[in-house]
Structures are given as structure tokens and as C-alpha cells.
CSV table of C-alpha atoms and ligand atoms in Angstrom, one decimal:
chain,number,residue,atom,x,y,z
A,1,MET,CA,17.6,-12.8,20.1
A,2,PHE,CA,18.7,-11.0,16.9
A,3,HIS,CA,17.0,-7.8,16.0
A,4,ARG,CA,15.8,-6.5,12.7
A,5,ILE,CA,15.0,-2.8,12.3
A,6,VAL,CA,12.1,-1.8,10.1
A,7,SER,CA,10.0,1.2,9.6
A,8,THR,CA,6.3,1.1,10.6
A,9,SER,CA,5.6,1.4,6.9
A,10,ALA,CA,7.5,-1.8,6.1
A,11,HIS,CA,5.3,-4.5,4.5
A,12,ALA,CA,3.5,-6.9,6.9
A,13,ALA,CA,5.5,-9.8,5.2
A,14,VAL,CA,8.5,-8.8,7.4
A,15,TYR,CA,6.4,-9.5,10.5
A,16,LYS,CA,5.8,-13.0,9.1
A,17,ALA,CA,9.5,-13.5,8.5
A,18,ALA,CA,10.3,-12.3,12.0
A,19,GLU,CA,7.7,-14.7,13.5
A,20,TYR,CA,9.1,-17.7,11.5
A,21,PHE,CA,12.7,-17.0,12.3
A,22,CYS,CA,12.3,-15.7,15.9
A,23,ILE,CA,13.8,-12.3,15.1
A,24,LYS,CA,12.8,-9.4,17.1
A,25,LEU,CA,11.3,-6.5,15.1
A,26,VAL,CA,12.3,-3.0,16.2
A,27,LEU,CA,9.8,-0.6,14.7
A,28,ILE,CA,10.8,2.9,13.7
A,29,GLY,CA,8.3,5.7,13.2
A,30,ASN,CA,8.1,8.0,10.3
A,31,ASP,CA,9.3,11.6,9.7
A,32,GLY,CA,5.7,12.9,9.1
A,33,GLN,CA,6.0,12.2,5.4
A,34,GLY,CA,6.1,8.4,5.6
A,35,ARG,CA,9.9,8.0,5.5
A,36,MET,CA,11.8,6.1,8.2
A,37,ASP,CA,12.8,8.6,10.9
A,38,LEU,CA,16.6,8.8,11.0
A,39,ALA,CA,17.0,10.2,14.5
A,40,GLU,CA,15.0,7.3,15.9
A,41,LEU,CA,17.0,4.8,13.7
A,42,ARG,CA,20.2,6.2,15.1
A,43,ALA,CA,19.0,5.8,18.6
A,44,LYS,CA,17.9,2.2,18.1
A,45,MET,CA,20.9,0.8,16.3
A,46,ASN,CA,23.1,-1.5,18.4
A,47,GLN,CA,25.3,-4.6,18.1
A,48,ARG,CA,22.3,-7.0,18.1
A,49,VAL,CA,20.8,-5.5,14.9
A,50,ILE,CA,21.3,-7.9,12.0
A,51,LEU,CA,19.5,-6.1,9.3
A,52,VAL,CA,17.7,-2.8,8.5
A,53,TYR,CA,14.8,-3.1,6.2
A,54,ALA,CA,14.0,-0.1,3.9
A,55,SER,CA,11.3,0.3,1.3
A,56,ALA,CA,11.4,1.7,-2.3
A,57,PRO,CA,8.6,2.5,-2.0
A,58,GLY,CA,6.5,1.2,0.9
A,59,TYR,CA,3.1,-0.1,0.4
A,60,PRO,CA,1.0,2.2,2.6
A,61,HIS,CA,2.0,5.6,1.2
A,62,GLY,CA,4.2,4.9,-1.8
A,63,VAL,CA,7.1,6.6,-0.1
A,64,ILE,CA,10.8,5.8,-0.6
A,65,ASP,CA,12.9,5.6,2.6
A,66,PRO,CA,16.1,7.7,2.8
A,67,ILE,CA,18.3,4.7,1.9
A,68,ARG,CA,21.6,6.7,1.4
A,69,ASP,CA,21.2,8.1,5.0
A,70,ILE,CA,20.1,4.8,6.4
A,71,ALA,CA,23.3,3.2,4.9
A,72,ARG,CA,25.5,5.5,7.0
A,73,TYR,CA,24.2,3.9,10.2
A,74,VAL,CA,24.3,0.4,8.6
A,75,LYS,CA,28.0,1.0,7.8
A,76,GLU,CA,28.7,2.2,11.3
A,77,TRP,CA,27.2,-0.9,12.9
A,78,GLY,CA,28.2,-3.4,10.2
A,79,CYS,CA,24.8,-5.1,9.6
A,80,CYS,CA,22.9,-5.9,6.5
A,81,LEU,CA,20.6,-3.5,4.6
A,82,HIS,CA,17.6,-4.9,2.7
A,83,VAL,CA,15.7,-2.8,0.2
A,84,ASP,CA,12.2,-3.9,-0.4
A,85,ALA,CA,11.5,-2.9,-4.1
A,86,CYS,CA,8.7,-5.4,-4.4
A,87,LEU,CA,6.4,-2.6,-5.7
A,88,GLY,CA,9.0,-0.3,-7.1
A,89,GLY,CA,11.3,-2.8,-8.9
A,90,PHE,CA,9.6,-2.7,-12.2
A,91,VAL,CA,8.5,1.0,-12.1
A,92,LEU,CA,11.1,3.2,-10.5
A,93,PRO,CA,14.0,2.2,-12.7
A,94,PHE,CA,11.8,2.7,-15.8
A,95,ALA,CA,10.5,6.1,-14.7
A,96,ASP,CA,10.8,8.9,-17.3
A,97,SER,CA,12.9,11.8,-16.0
A,98,GLU,CA,10.6,14.1,-17.9
A,99,VAL,CA,7.6,12.9,-15.9
A,100,LEU,CA,9.4,13.0,-12.7
A,101,GLY,CA,10.9,16.5,-13.2
A,102,SER,CA,12.3,17.8,-10.0
A,103,ALA,CA,10.8,14.8,-8.1
A,104,ALA,CA,13.6,12.5,-9.3
A,105,TYR,CA,14.1,9.5,-7.0
A,106,PRO,CA,16.8,9.2,-4.5
A,107,GLU,CA,19.2,6.3,-5.0
A,108,PHE,CA,17.7,3.1,-3.6
A,109,ASP,CA,19.6,0.1,-5.1
A,110,PHE,CA,23.0,-1.6,-5.2
A,111,GLN,CA,24.6,1.6,-6.2
A,112,ILE,CA,24.7,2.2,-2.5
A,113,PRO,CA,27.5,-0.1,-1.3
A,114,GLU,CA,25.8,-1.0,2.0
A,115,VAL,CA,22.7,-2.5,0.3
A,116,THR,CA,23.1,-6.3,0.7
A,117,SER,CA,19.8,-7.6,-0.7
A,118,MET,CA,16.8,-6.4,-2.6
A,119,SER,CA,13.3,-7.9,-3.3
A,120,ILE,CA,11.5,-7.2,-6.5
A,121,ASP,CA,8.1,-8.7,-7.3
A,122,THR,CA,7.8,-10.0,-10.8
A,123,HIS,CA,4.2,-10.8,-9.9
A,124,LYS,CA,3.3,-7.2,-9.4
A,125,TYR,CA,4.5,-4.6,-12.0
A,126,GLY,CA,6.6,-7.3,-13.8
A,127,CYS,CA,3.1,-8.6,-14.9
A,128,ALA,CA,4.0,-12.2,-14.2
A,129,GLN,CA,1.8,-14.7,-12.3
A,130,LYS,CA,1.6,-14.8,-8.5
A,131,GLY,CA,4.0,-17.3,-7.0
A,132,SER,CA,7.0,-15.7,-8.7
A,133,SER,CA,9.2,-13.1,-7.1
A,134,VAL,CA,12.9,-12.2,-6.9
A,135,VAL,CA,15.4,-11.7,-4.1
A,136,LEU,CA,18.7,-10.3,-5.2
A,137,TYR,CA,21.9,-10.5,-3.2
A,138,ARG,CA,25.0,-8.3,-3.4
A,139,SER,CA,27.2,-11.4,-3.6
A,140,ARG,CA,27.3,-15.1,-4.1
A,141,GLU,CA,28.6,-15.5,-0.6
A,142,ILE,CA,25.5,-14.0,0.9
A,143,ARG,CA,23.2,-16.0,-1.4
A,144,LYS,CA,24.8,-19.2,-0.1
A,145,PHE,CA,23.1,-18.7,3.3
A,146,GLN,CA,19.8,-19.3,1.5
A,147,TYR,CA,20.8,-22.8,0.3
A,148,THR,CA,20.3,-26.0,2.3
A,149,ALA,CA,22.6,-28.9,1.6
A,150,VAL,CA,22.1,-32.3,3.3
A,151,SER,CA,24.8,-34.7,2.1
A,152,SER,CA,24.2,-37.3,4.9
A,153,TRP,CA,20.5,-37.8,4.1
A,154,THR,CA,19.4,-41.4,3.6
A,155,GLY,CA,17.4,-40.2,0.6
A,156,GLY,CA,20.6,-39.2,-1.2
A,157,MET,CA,22.5,-35.9,-1.7
A,158,TYR,CA,20.1,-33.0,-1.2
A,159,ILE,CA,20.4,-29.4,-2.2
A,160,SER,CA,17.6,-26.8,-2.1
A,161,PRO,CA,18.2,-23.3,-3.1
A,162,THR,CA,15.0,-21.7,-1.9
A,163,GLN,CA,12.7,-21.6,1.2
A,164,ALA,CA,9.9,-23.3,-0.9
A,165,GLY,CA,11.1,-26.8,-1.8
A,166,SER,CA,9.5,-28.2,-4.9
A,167,ARG,CA,8.5,-25.3,-7.2
A,168,SER,CA,6.5,-25.1,-10.5
A,169,GLY,CA,8.6,-24.7,-13.6
A,170,GLY,CA,5.5,-23.4,-15.2
A,171,ILE,CA,5.6,-20.2,-13.1
A,172,ILE,CA,9.2,-19.6,-14.0
A,173,ALA,CA,8.4,-20.1,-17.7
A,174,GLN,CA,5.4,-17.7,-17.5
A,175,THR,CA,7.5,-15.1,-15.7
A,176,TRP,CA,10.2,-15.3,-18.4
A,177,ALA,CA,7.5,-15.0,-21.1
A,178,ALA,CA,6.0,-12.0,-19.4
A,179,MET,CA,9.3,-10.2,-19.2
A,180,MET,CA,10.2,-11.1,-22.8
A,181,HIS,CA,6.7,-9.9,-23.9
A,182,PHE,CA,6.9,-6.5,-22.2
A,183,GLY,CA,10.6,-5.9,-22.5
A,184,SER,CA,12.2,-2.6,-21.1
A,185,ASP,CA,10.2,-0.6,-23.6
A,186,GLY,CA,7.0,-2.1,-22.3
A,187,TYR,CA,7.8,-1.5,-18.7
A,188,GLU,CA,8.9,2.1,-19.6
A,189,GLN,CA,5.7,2.8,-21.3
A,190,ALA,CA,3.6,1.4,-18.4
A,191,ALA,CA,5.6,3.3,-15.8
A,192,ARG,CA,5.1,6.5,-17.8
A,193,GLN,CA,1.3,6.1,-17.9
A,194,ILE,CA,1.1,5.1,-14.3
A,195,LEU,CA,3.2,8.0,-13.0
A,196,LEU,CA,1.3,10.5,-15.2
A,197,ALA,CA,-2.0,9.2,-13.7
A,198,ALA,CA,-0.5,9.4,-10.2
A,199,GLN,CA,0.6,13.0,-10.8
A,200,LYS,CA,-2.9,13.8,-12.0
A,201,LEU,CA,-4.5,12.3,-8.9
A,202,ARG,CA,-2.0,14.1,-6.5
A,203,CYS,CA,-2.8,17.4,-8.2
A,204,ALA,CA,-6.5,16.9,-7.9
A,205,LEU,CA,-6.2,16.0,-4.2
A,206,ARG,CA,-4.5,19.3,-3.5
A,207,ASP,CA,-7.8,21.0,-4.3
A,208,ILE,CA,-10.2,18.7,-2.5
A,209,PHE,CA,-10.7,20.0,1.0
A,210,PRO,CA,-10.2,18.5,3.7
A,211,LEU,CA,-8.0,15.9,2.0
A,212,GLU,CA,-4.2,15.9,2.1
A,213,VAL,CA,-1.8,13.7,0.2
A,214,VAL,CA,0.6,11.7,2.4
A,215,GLY,CA,4.1,11.4,1.1
A,216,LYS,CA,6.1,13.5,-1.3
A,217,ASP,CA,7.4,10.8,-3.8
A,218,LEU,CA,5.6,10.5,-7.1
A,219,THR,CA,5.2,6.7,-7.3
A,220,MET,CA,2.3,4.3,-8.2
A,221,VAL,CA,0.7,4.6,-4.8
A,222,VAL,CA,-1.2,7.8,-3.9
A,223,ALA,CA,-2.4,8.0,-0.3
A,224,TRP,CA,-4.5,10.7,1.4
A,225,ARG,CA,-5.8,11.5,4.8
A,226,SER,CA,-8.3,13.9,6.3
A,227,LEU,CA,-7.2,17.2,7.8
A,228,SER,CA,-10.5,17.7,9.5
A,229,LYS,CA,-11.5,16.0,12.8
A,230,SER,CA,-15.2,16.1,11.7
A,231,PHE,CA,-14.4,14.4,8.3
A,232,ASP,CA,-14.0,10.6,8.8
A,233,ILE,CA,-11.9,9.2,6.0
A,234,TYR,CA,-13.4,5.7,6.6
A,235,VAL,CA,-16.9,7.1,6.0
A,236,LEU,CA,-15.5,8.5,2.7
A,237,ASN,CA,-14.3,4.9,2.0
A,238,ASP,CA,-17.8,3.6,2.5
A,239,VAL,CA,-19.3,6.1,0.2
A,240,LEU,CA,-16.7,5.4,-2.5
A,241,ALA,CA,-17.2,1.6,-2.0
A,242,GLU,CA,-20.9,2.2,-2.6
A,243,MET,CA,-20.0,4.0,-5.9
A,244,GLY,CA,-17.9,0.9,-6.9
A,245,TRP,CA,-14.4,2.1,-5.9
A,246,HIS,CA,-12.5,-0.4,-3.7
A,247,LEU,CA,-9.5,1.3,-2.1
A,248,SER,CA,-6.9,0.2,0.5
A,249,VAL,CA,-7.7,1.3,4.0
A,250,LEU,CA,-4.7,2.4,6.1
A,251,HIS,CA,-4.1,2.9,9.8
A,252,SER,CA,-2.1,5.3,11.9
A,253,PRO,CA,-2.9,7.8,10.6
A,254,PRO,CA,-6.3,6.8,9.1
A,255,ALA,CA,-5.9,7.2,5.4
A,256,LEU,CA,-6.9,5.6,2.1
A,257,HIS,CA,-4.7,4.8,-0.9
A,258,LEU,CA,-5.1,4.0,-4.5
A,259,CYS,CA,-2.5,1.8,-6.2
A,260,ILE,CA,-2.3,2.8,-9.8
A,261,THR,CA,-1.7,0.0,-12.3
A,262,SER,CA,-2.0,-0.5,-16.0
A,263,ALA,CA,-5.4,-1.9,-15.3
A,264,ASN,CA,-6.8,1.3,-13.8
A,265,VAL,CA,-4.8,4.2,-15.3
A,266,GLY,CA,-7.6,4.9,-17.7
A,267,THR,CA,-10.1,5.5,-14.9
A,268,ILE,CA,-8.3,8.2,-13.0
A,269,ASP,CA,-10.5,11.1,-14.4
A,270,LEU,CA,-13.6,9.2,-13.5
A,271,PHE,CA,-12.2,8.4,-10.1
A,272,VAL,CA,-11.4,12.1,-9.4
A,273,THR,CA,-15.0,13.1,-10.4
A,274,ASP,CA,-16.4,10.5,-8.1
A,275,LEU,CA,-14.0,11.4,-5.3
A,276,ARG,CA,-15.2,15.0,-5.4
A,277,LYS,CA,-18.9,13.8,-5.3
A,278,ALA,CA,-18.1,11.4,-2.4
A,279,VAL,CA,-16.4,14.2,-0.4
A,280,ASP,CA,-19.4,16.4,-1.0
A,281,ARG,CA,-21.7,13.6,0.2
A,282,VAL,CA,-19.7,13.0,3.4
A,283,GLN,CA,-19.7,16.7,4.2
A,284,LYS,CA,-23.5,16.9,3.7
A,285,GLY,CA,-24.0,13.9,5.9
A,286,ASP,CA,-25.4,11.9,2.9
A,287,ILE,CA,-23.6,8.7,3.9
A,288,VAL,CA,-23.9,4.9,3.7
A,289,THR,CA,-25.4,3.0,6.5
A,290,SER,CA,-26.0,-0.6,5.2
A,291,GLY,CA,-22.7,-2.5,5.0
A,292,ALA,CA,-20.7,0.5,6.3
A,293,LYS,CA,-17.3,-0.6,7.5
A,294,ALA,CA,-16.1,2.7,9.0
A,295,PRO,CA,-17.0,1.8,12.6
A,296,ILE,CA,-14.9,-1.4,12.2
A,297,TYR,CA,-11.9,0.4,10.8
A,298,GLY,CA,-12.3,3.1,13.5
A,299,MET,CA,-12.3,0.4,16.2
A,300,GLY,CA,-9.2,-1.3,14.7
A,301,ASN,CA,-7.4,2.1,15.1
A,302,ARG,CA,-8.4,2.6,18.7
A,303,MET,CA,-7.7,-0.9,20.0
A,304,SER,CA,-4.6,-0.9,22.2
A,305,ASN,CA,-4.5,-4.7,22.6
A,306,THR,CA,-3.9,-5.7,19.0
A,307,THR,CA,-3.4,-9.4,19.8
A,308,VAL,CA,-7.2,-9.7,20.3
A,309,VAL,CA,-7.7,-8.4,16.7
A,310,ASP,CA,-4.9,-10.6,15.4
A,311,ASP,CA,-6.7,-13.6,17.0
A,312,LEU,CA,-9.9,-12.5,15.4
A,313,LEU,CA,-8.2,-12.3,12.0
A,314,LYS,CA,-6.9,-15.9,12.5
A,315,ASP,CA,-10.4,-17.1,13.4
A,316,ILE,CA,-11.8,-15.5,10.3
A,317,GLN,CA,-9.1,-17.2,8.2
A,318,ASP,CA,-10.1,-20.5,9.7
A,319,VAL,CA,-13.7,-20.0,8.8
A,320,LEU,CA,-12.8,-19.0,5.2
A,321,ASP,CA,-10.7,-22.2,4.9
A,322,THR,CA,-13.5,-24.5,5.9
A,323,THR,CA,-16.3,-23.0,3.9
B,401,LIG,C1,3.7,-7.1,-2.1
B,401,LIG,C2,4.7,-6.6,-1.3
B,401,LIG,C3,5.5,-7.5,-0.5
B,401,LIG,C4,5.4,-9.0,-0.5
B,401,LIG,O1,4.1,-9.4,-0.6
B,401,LIG,P1,3.8,-11.0,-0.9
B,401,LIG,O2,2.3,-11.0,-1.0
B,401,LIG,O3,4.3,-11.7,0.4
B,401,LIG,O4,4.5,-11.4,-2.1
B,401,LIG,C5,6.5,-6.9,0.2
B,401,LIG,N1,6.7,-5.6,0.2
B,401,LIG,C6,6.0,-4.7,-0.5
B,401,LIG,C7,6.3,-3.2,-0.5
B,401,LIG,C8,4.9,-5.2,-1.3
B,401,LIG,O5,4.2,-4.4,-2.0
């Protein structure tokens, strides 16, 4: 079986790909700041590894993996290197150096010769419809592996360039229209507002005890955890949900994140005010009981046999499909 190395912060979509193509995932922990741990990567590289998967940034904490350093091991072992810029593709390249200041991003794209492919979601910060996305290859030779040609088919000569067979031209047209509409200037302006809002939230979090920001990179995702054992971050989530804020709930470590987009940049001040109130309420024990999800998230974190929970998720999906 071939192996693919990914960080624990890699998007769940890579688990799906591994399941479909019978590739073994080798998980690498993080360095304490959400980036792929290089010592562990080094120890786990071998001749069966076909690809290392790095994120720019990863979904959980908005952290960019040390792709230059990862590339050194990739070169040594001669495998592929994929950079998942699904979230970052339409933000990082448009980031204003004035906003970033000393937090300038490390290189993460094809400037690094070992990077063989990248994914960029037009359907996220490209502002196009879902159903459109982009995978980029370093060369036409690599791209050819994605194509399926069947010249001996009784139905005629067949060629399919993508995993999905028939696709909607409407989505492609809408994606083109969105990109023409925003243009580089539009993406630059959006990135500026998003990163300024992220900076504001990160600064505010520094003063809210017992919360701590996870990850050093200034990107669109701002994640935070609790530094105090007696302060349950999932209870904070329940209080915020009651106030109308719906955040992403993270595991290992328990944390919350807000993904800043053009749709919510204007609400950051209000969010910070509510976050302060919510933290206060949790500390005073003024918490939510009806509809509280904290015990469920807490349980998910403690379960050692995750296949039970995976099966449960599949059962819930079945129920959703039939109602
Ligand atoms: C959204 C996302 C993906 C892919 O998600 P799909 O819903 O399968 O398109 C992959 N990686 C990251 C970092 C993402 O944010």
C-alpha cells in the first residue's frame, strides 16, 4: 500500500481521498503552533511515501505549514508535494504587505521547485459557486495522470479529464464571471479587510483571559483555546451560540475558530464585545443548559474508539437523507 503523509491539521477531504484510493494516511503532529512537525516528518519519510500534503493555511487554525522545509525531505525521498491552498489561494497572494508587516508569509507555492500540485477553491474566497474548484499541476506530464482515455469502448472514443464525469458548464461560466467581476483589485481589497479584521480579533483575544490564540500566522482563520482547566471552551461555544454566534468547534486541543469572510468582516467589533460578555458569563457560571452541546463535543474528544463515532455520523447522514 502506498503512503501519503499529512499533518493532523490537513483537511478531512484527504481522508476521503485516501479511503477512495486505498492509500494509507500517515499522520504527523504539530509543533505546538499548528504547523507540521518537521522532526516527526523526517522520522516517518520512507520509500513508500508517494506524497506529502501541506496546507497554506490549514482549516483548523489558519496556520501555514513550513513548506520550504518540508520540500527538503520531499527532495531527499523523491515524492510529490501537494499544497492545499483551498482557503488561502484567493487571499494569501493578495495580502497587503502593509497589513502583514513583520508577519509576511513564508513561500508556499510553485516558487518552491518540489511543489508538484496545488488546490485552490474558487468556491471559497474566489466567491464563485460551490461545485467549482481548481487543482493545479506543475507540469502537463503530471496532469495527464488525471485523464482517463478509453479508445476501445463500444460507445466510441472516450476521454474524461476529471474525476467527475459530466459537469455543468453553468458553474464554469459562473466561476469565470465571479473572477472577472472581482478582478485582482477586488480580491486585494477583500483580503485587506479580512486580514485587518483578523488582526483586530487576534489583538482582542490577547487581553481576554483565559483565552489564547492558536497559531502565529495572520490569515482569515482565527482560532483560540482555553488556558484554564476550569474554563471549558465548549461551554463558551454554547453561550456564544445562544447569543447568535455560530463558530467552528475544533478537537485536540479543544478550541474554537472564526473564519473571517467579506460577509462577516463588519461584525468583528460586535463579536469581540459579545465574546467578552460570554467569557464573563462562563466564569460566573451563568451558562446555557437547554440545547447545550458542550457535553457532546467533550465526549467526542475523549472517545478512543473513533470508529463508533464515525459510524454514528454515517447513521445520522442516512437519517438526514431520508427525511
Ligand atoms: C474547503 C477545504 C478543502 C476542500 O473542501 P471541499 O468541501 O471538499 O471542497 C480542502 N482543504 C481546505 C484547507 C479547505 O478549507
